[in-house]
mmCIF file of C-alpha atoms in Angstrom:
data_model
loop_
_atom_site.group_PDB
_atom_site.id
_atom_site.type_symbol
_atom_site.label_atom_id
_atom_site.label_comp_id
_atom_site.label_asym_id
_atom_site.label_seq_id
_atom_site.Cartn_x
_atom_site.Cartn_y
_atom_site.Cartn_z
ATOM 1 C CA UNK Y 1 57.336 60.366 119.253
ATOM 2 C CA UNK Y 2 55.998 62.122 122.477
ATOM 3 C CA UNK Y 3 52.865 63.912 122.296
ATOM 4 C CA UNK Y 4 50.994 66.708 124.189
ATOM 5 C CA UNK Y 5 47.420 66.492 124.715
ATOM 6 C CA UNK Y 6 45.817 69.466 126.139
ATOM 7 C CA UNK Y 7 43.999 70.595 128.649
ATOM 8 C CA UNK Y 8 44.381 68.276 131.377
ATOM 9 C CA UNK Y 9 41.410 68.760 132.787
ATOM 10 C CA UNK Y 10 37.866 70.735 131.673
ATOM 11 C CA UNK Y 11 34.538 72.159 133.414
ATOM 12 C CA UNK Y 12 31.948 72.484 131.342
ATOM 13 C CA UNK Y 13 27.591 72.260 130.905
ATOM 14 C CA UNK Y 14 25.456 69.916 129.225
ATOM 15 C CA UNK Y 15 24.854 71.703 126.049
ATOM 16 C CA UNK Y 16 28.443 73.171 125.605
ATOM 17 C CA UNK Y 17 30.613 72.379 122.708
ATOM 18 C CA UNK Y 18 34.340 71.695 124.090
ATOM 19 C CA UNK Y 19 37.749 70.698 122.167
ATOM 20 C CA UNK Y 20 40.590 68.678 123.113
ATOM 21 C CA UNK Y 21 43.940 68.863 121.009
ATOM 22 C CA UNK Y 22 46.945 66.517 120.805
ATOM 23 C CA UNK Y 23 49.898 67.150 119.374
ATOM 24 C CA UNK Y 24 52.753 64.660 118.250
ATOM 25 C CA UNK Y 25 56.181 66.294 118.403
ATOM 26 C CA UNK Y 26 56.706 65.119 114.748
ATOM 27 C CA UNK Y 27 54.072 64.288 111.840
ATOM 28 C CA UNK Y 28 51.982 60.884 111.694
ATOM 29 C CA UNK Y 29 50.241 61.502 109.033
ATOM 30 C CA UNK Y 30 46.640 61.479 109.563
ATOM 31 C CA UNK Y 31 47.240 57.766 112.314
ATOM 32 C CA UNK Y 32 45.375 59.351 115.033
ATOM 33 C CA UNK Y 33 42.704 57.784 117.443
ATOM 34 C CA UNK Y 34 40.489 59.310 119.831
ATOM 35 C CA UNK Y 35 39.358 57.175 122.844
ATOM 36 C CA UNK Y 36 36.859 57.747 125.561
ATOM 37 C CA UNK Y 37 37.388 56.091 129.342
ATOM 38 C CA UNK Y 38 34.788 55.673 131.894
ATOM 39 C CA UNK Y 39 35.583 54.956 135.233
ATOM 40 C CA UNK Y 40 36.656 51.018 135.853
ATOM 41 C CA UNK Y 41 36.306 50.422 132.440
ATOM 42 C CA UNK Y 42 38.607 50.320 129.322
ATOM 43 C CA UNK Y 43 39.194 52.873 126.700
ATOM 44 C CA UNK Y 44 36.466 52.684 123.745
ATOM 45 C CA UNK Y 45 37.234 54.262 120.230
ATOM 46 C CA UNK Y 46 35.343 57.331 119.291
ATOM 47 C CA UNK Y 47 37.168 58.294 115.966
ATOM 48 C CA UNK Y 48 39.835 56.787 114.092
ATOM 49 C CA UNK Y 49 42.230 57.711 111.297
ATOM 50 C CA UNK Y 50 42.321 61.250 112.631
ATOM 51 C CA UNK Y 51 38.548 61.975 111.130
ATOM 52 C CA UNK Y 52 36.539 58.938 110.612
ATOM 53 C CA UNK Y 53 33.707 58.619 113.185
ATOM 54 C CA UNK Y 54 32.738 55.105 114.898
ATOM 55 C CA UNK Y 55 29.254 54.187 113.575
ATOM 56 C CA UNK Y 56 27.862 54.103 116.722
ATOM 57 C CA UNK Y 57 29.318 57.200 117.949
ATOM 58 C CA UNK Y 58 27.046 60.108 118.378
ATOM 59 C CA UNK Y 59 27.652 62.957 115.452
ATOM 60 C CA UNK Y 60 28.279 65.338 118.032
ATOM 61 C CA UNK Y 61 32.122 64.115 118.449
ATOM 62 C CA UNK Y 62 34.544 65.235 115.173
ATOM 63 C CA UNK Y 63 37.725 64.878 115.051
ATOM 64 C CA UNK Y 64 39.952 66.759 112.833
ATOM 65 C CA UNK Y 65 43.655 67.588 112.042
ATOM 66 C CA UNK Y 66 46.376 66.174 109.844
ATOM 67 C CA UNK Y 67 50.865 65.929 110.715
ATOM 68 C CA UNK Y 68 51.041 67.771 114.191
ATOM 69 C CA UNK Y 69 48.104 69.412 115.500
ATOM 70 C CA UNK Y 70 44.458 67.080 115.798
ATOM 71 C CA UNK Y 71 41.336 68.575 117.693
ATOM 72 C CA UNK Y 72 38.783 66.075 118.962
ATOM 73 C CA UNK Y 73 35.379 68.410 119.521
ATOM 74 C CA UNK Y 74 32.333 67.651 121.657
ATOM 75 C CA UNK Y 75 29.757 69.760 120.350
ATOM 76 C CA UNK Y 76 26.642 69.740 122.742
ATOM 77 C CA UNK Y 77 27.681 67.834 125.354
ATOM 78 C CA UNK Y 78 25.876 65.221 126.877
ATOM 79 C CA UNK Y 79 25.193 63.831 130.733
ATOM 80 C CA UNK Y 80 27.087 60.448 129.178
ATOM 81 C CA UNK Y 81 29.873 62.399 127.655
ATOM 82 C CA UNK Y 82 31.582 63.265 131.055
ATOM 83 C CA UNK Y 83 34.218 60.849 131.172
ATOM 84 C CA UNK Y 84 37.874 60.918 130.441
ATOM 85 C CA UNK Y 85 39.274 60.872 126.686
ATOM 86 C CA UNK Y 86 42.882 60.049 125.627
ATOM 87 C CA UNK Y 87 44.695 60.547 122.239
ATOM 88 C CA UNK Y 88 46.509 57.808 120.604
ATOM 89 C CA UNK Y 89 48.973 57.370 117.240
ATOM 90 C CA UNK Y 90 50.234 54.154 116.323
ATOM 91 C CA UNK Y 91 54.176 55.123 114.478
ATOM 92 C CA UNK Y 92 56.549 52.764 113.702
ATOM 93 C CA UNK Y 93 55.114 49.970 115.236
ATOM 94 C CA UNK Y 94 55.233 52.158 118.437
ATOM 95 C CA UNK Y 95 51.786 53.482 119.467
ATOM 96 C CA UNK Y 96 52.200 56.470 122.103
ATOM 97 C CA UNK Y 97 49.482 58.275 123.975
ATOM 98 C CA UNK Y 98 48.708 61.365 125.043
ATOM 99 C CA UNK Y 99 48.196 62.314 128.970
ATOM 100 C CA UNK Y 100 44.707 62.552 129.048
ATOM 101 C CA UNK Y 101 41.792 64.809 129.210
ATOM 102 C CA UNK Y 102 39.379 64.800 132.494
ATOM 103 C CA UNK Y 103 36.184 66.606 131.002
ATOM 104 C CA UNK Y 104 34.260 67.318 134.486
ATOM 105 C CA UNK Y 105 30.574 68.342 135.148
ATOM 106 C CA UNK Y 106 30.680 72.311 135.806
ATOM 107 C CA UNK R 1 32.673 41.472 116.532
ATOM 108 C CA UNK R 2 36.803 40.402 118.145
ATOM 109 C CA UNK R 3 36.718 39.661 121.661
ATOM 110 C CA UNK R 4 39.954 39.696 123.779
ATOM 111 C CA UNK R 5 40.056 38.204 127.462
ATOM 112 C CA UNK R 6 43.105 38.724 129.467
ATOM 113 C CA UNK R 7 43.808 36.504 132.346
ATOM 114 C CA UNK R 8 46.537 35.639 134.525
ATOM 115 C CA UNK R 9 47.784 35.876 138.432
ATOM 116 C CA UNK R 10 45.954 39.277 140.172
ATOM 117 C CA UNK R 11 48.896 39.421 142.846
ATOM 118 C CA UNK R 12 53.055 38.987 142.163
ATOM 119 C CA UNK R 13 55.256 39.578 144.426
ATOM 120 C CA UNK R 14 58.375 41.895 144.337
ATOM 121 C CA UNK R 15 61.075 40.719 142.389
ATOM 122 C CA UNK R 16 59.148 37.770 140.277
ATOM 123 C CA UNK R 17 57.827 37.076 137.066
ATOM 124 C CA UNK R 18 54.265 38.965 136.124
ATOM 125 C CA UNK R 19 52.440 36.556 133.213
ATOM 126 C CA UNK R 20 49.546 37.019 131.498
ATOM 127 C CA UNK R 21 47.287 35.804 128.355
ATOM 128 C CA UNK R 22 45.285 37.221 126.033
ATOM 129 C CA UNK R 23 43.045 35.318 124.367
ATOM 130 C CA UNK R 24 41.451 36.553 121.106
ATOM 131 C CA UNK R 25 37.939 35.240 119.452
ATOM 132 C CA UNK R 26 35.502 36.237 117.170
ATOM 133 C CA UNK R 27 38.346 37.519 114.400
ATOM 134 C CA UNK R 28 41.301 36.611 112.489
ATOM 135 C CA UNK R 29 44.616 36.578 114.117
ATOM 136 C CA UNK R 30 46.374 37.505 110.802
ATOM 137 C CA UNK R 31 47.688 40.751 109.708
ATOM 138 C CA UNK R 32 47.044 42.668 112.858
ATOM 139 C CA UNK R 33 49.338 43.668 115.624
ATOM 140 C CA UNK R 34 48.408 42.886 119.062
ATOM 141 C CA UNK R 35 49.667 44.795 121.880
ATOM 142 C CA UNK R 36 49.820 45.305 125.836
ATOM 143 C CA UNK R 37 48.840 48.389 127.718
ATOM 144 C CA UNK R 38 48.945 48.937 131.233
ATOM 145 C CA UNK R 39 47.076 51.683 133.254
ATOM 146 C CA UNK R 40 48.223 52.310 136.811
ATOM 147 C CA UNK R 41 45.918 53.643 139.746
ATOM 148 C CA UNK R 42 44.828 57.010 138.974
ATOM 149 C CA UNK R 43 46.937 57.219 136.030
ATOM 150 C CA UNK R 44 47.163 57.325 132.213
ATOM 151 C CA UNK R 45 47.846 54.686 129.653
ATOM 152 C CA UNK R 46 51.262 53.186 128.667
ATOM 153 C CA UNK R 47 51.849 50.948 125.956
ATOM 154 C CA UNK R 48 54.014 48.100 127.145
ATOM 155 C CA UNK R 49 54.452 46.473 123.296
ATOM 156 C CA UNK R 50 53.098 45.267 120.644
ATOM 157 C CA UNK R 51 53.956 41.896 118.837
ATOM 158 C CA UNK R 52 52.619 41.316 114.723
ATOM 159 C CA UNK R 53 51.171 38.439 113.505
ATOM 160 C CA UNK R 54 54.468 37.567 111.771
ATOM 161 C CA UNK R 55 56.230 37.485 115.125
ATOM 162 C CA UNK R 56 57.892 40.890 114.925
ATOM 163 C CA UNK R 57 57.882 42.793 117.942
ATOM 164 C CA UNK R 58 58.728 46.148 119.409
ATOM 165 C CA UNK R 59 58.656 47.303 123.226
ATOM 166 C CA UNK R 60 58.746 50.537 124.836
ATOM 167 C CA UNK R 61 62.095 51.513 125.251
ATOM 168 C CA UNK R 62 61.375 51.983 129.337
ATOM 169 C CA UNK R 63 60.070 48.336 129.703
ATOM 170 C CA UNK R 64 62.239 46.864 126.883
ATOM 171 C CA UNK R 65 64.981 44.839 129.246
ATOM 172 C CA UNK R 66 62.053 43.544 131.133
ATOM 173 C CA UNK R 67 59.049 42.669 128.463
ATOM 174 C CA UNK R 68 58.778 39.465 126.396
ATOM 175 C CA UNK R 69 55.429 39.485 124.067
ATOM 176 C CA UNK R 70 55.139 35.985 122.264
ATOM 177 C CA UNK R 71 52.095 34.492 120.077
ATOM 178 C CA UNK R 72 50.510 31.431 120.346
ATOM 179 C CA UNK R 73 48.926 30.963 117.178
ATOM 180 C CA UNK R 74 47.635 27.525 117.340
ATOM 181 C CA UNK R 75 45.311 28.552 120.870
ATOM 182 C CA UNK R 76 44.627 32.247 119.650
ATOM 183 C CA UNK R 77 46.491 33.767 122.185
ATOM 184 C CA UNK R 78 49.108 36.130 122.792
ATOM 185 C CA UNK R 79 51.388 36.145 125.855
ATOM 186 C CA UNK R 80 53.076 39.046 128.482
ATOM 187 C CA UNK R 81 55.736 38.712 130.550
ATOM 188 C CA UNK R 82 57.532 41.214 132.741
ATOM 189 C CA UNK R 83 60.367 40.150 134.960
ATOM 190 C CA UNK R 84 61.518 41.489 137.931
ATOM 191 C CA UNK R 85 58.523 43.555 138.959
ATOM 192 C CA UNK R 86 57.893 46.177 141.569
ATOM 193 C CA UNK R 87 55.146 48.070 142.935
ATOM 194 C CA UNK R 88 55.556 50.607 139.927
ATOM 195 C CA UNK R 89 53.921 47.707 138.092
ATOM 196 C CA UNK R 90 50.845 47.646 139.606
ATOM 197 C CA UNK R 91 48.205 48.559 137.368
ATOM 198 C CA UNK R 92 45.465 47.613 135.016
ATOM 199 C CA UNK R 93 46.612 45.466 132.283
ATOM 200 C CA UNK R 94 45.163 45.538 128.664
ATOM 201 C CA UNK R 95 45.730 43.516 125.716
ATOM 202 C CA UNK R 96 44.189 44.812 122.516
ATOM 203 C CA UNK R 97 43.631 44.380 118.808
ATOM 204 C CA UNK R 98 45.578 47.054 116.545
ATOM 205 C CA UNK R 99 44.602 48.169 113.230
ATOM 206 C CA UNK R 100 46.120 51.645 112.504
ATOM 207 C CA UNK R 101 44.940 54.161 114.763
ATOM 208 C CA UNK R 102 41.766 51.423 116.000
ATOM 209 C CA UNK R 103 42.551 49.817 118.722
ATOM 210 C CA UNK R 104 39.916 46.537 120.154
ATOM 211 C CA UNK R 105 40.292 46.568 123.786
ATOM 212 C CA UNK R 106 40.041 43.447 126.492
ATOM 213 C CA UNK R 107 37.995 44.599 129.666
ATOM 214 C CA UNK R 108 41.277 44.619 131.692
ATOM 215 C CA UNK R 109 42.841 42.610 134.441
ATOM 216 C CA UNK R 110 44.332 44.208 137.567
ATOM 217 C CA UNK R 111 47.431 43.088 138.903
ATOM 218 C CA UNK R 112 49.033 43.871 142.184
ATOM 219 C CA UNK R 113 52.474 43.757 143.044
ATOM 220 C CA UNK R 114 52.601 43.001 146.427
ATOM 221 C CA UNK R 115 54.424 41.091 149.078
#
């Protein structure tokens, strides 16, 4: 499975809402993480199983989408949310990722 | 809470054998895969493989002729080796804890490929 994760990069403000999307060239049900890299550091989960929130994620990241199309959504964005955030389905034992998405300070 | 640790050589040269561990506490080693991921400077992730508590494995088709993931059930660890390296395999190396589409991460190691 290959899969596109869009934009590659983003500007934005503290206080604006932004979305990322991924898309897995064929359906994975709803086997979708979302995963948030700081600098140096290794990938933490945000949401899992396409929708389900972390506990100690802050409400203001959803995730949504089902098959081929899933939209991670920062609404509100924080100083602490500038960071870089990756995609990730597990299929067949295989787990692919998607290319990334560098959300910058405008 | 699972903790993972990876460890291992930070510097093979061209041509040898890269090796690391992983070694896993805190959670149960049953019914979970447990994979390798590799980051390269600047770059995105790539999963290298992953290898199920039963012993079944399954590589990424790029790395495949190259990657052996093995389990070490008794010492809680799980093993990576990649032969033949180059300087394409420099990177960040991750082992992690898979459940689905949640994934428990180590803090890394960085290896450098380097004569």
């Amino acid at each position: 499975i290959q899969m596109t994760q869009s934009p590659s990069s983003l500007s934005a403000s503290v206080g604006d809402t932004v979305s990322i999307t991924c898309r897995p060239s064929q359906g994975v049900s709803n086997d979708l993480g979302w995963y948030q890299q700081r600098p140096g550091k290794a990938p933490t989960l945000l949401i899992y199983a396409a929708s389900k929130l972390l506990s100690r994620v802050p409400s203001r990241f959803s995730g949504s989408g089902f098959g081929t199309n899933f939209t991670l959504t920062i609404s509100g964005l924080q100083p602490e949310d500038f960071a870089t955030y990756y995609c990730l389905q597990l299929y067949s034992f295989s787990i692919t990722f998607g290319q990334g998405t560098r959300l910058e300070l405008k | 809470q699972v903790q993972l640790q990876e460890s291992g050589p930070g510097l093979v040269k061209p041509s040898e054998t890269l090796s690391l561990t992983c070694s896993v506490s805190g959670g149960s080693f049953s019914n979970y895969y447990w994979s390798w991921i590799r980051q390269p400077p600047g770059k995105g992730l790539e999963w290298i493989g992953n290898i199920h508590s039963s012993g079944n494995t399954k590589y990424n088709p790029s790395l495949r002729s190259r990657v052996t993931i093995s389990l070490d059930t008794s010492k809680i660890q799980f093993s990576l080796t990649l032969t033949s390296v180059t300087a394409a395999d420099t990177a960040v190396y991750y082992c992690a804890r898979v459940l689905g589409s949640w994934l428990d991460w180590g803090q890394g190691t960085l290896v450098t490929v380097s004569s």
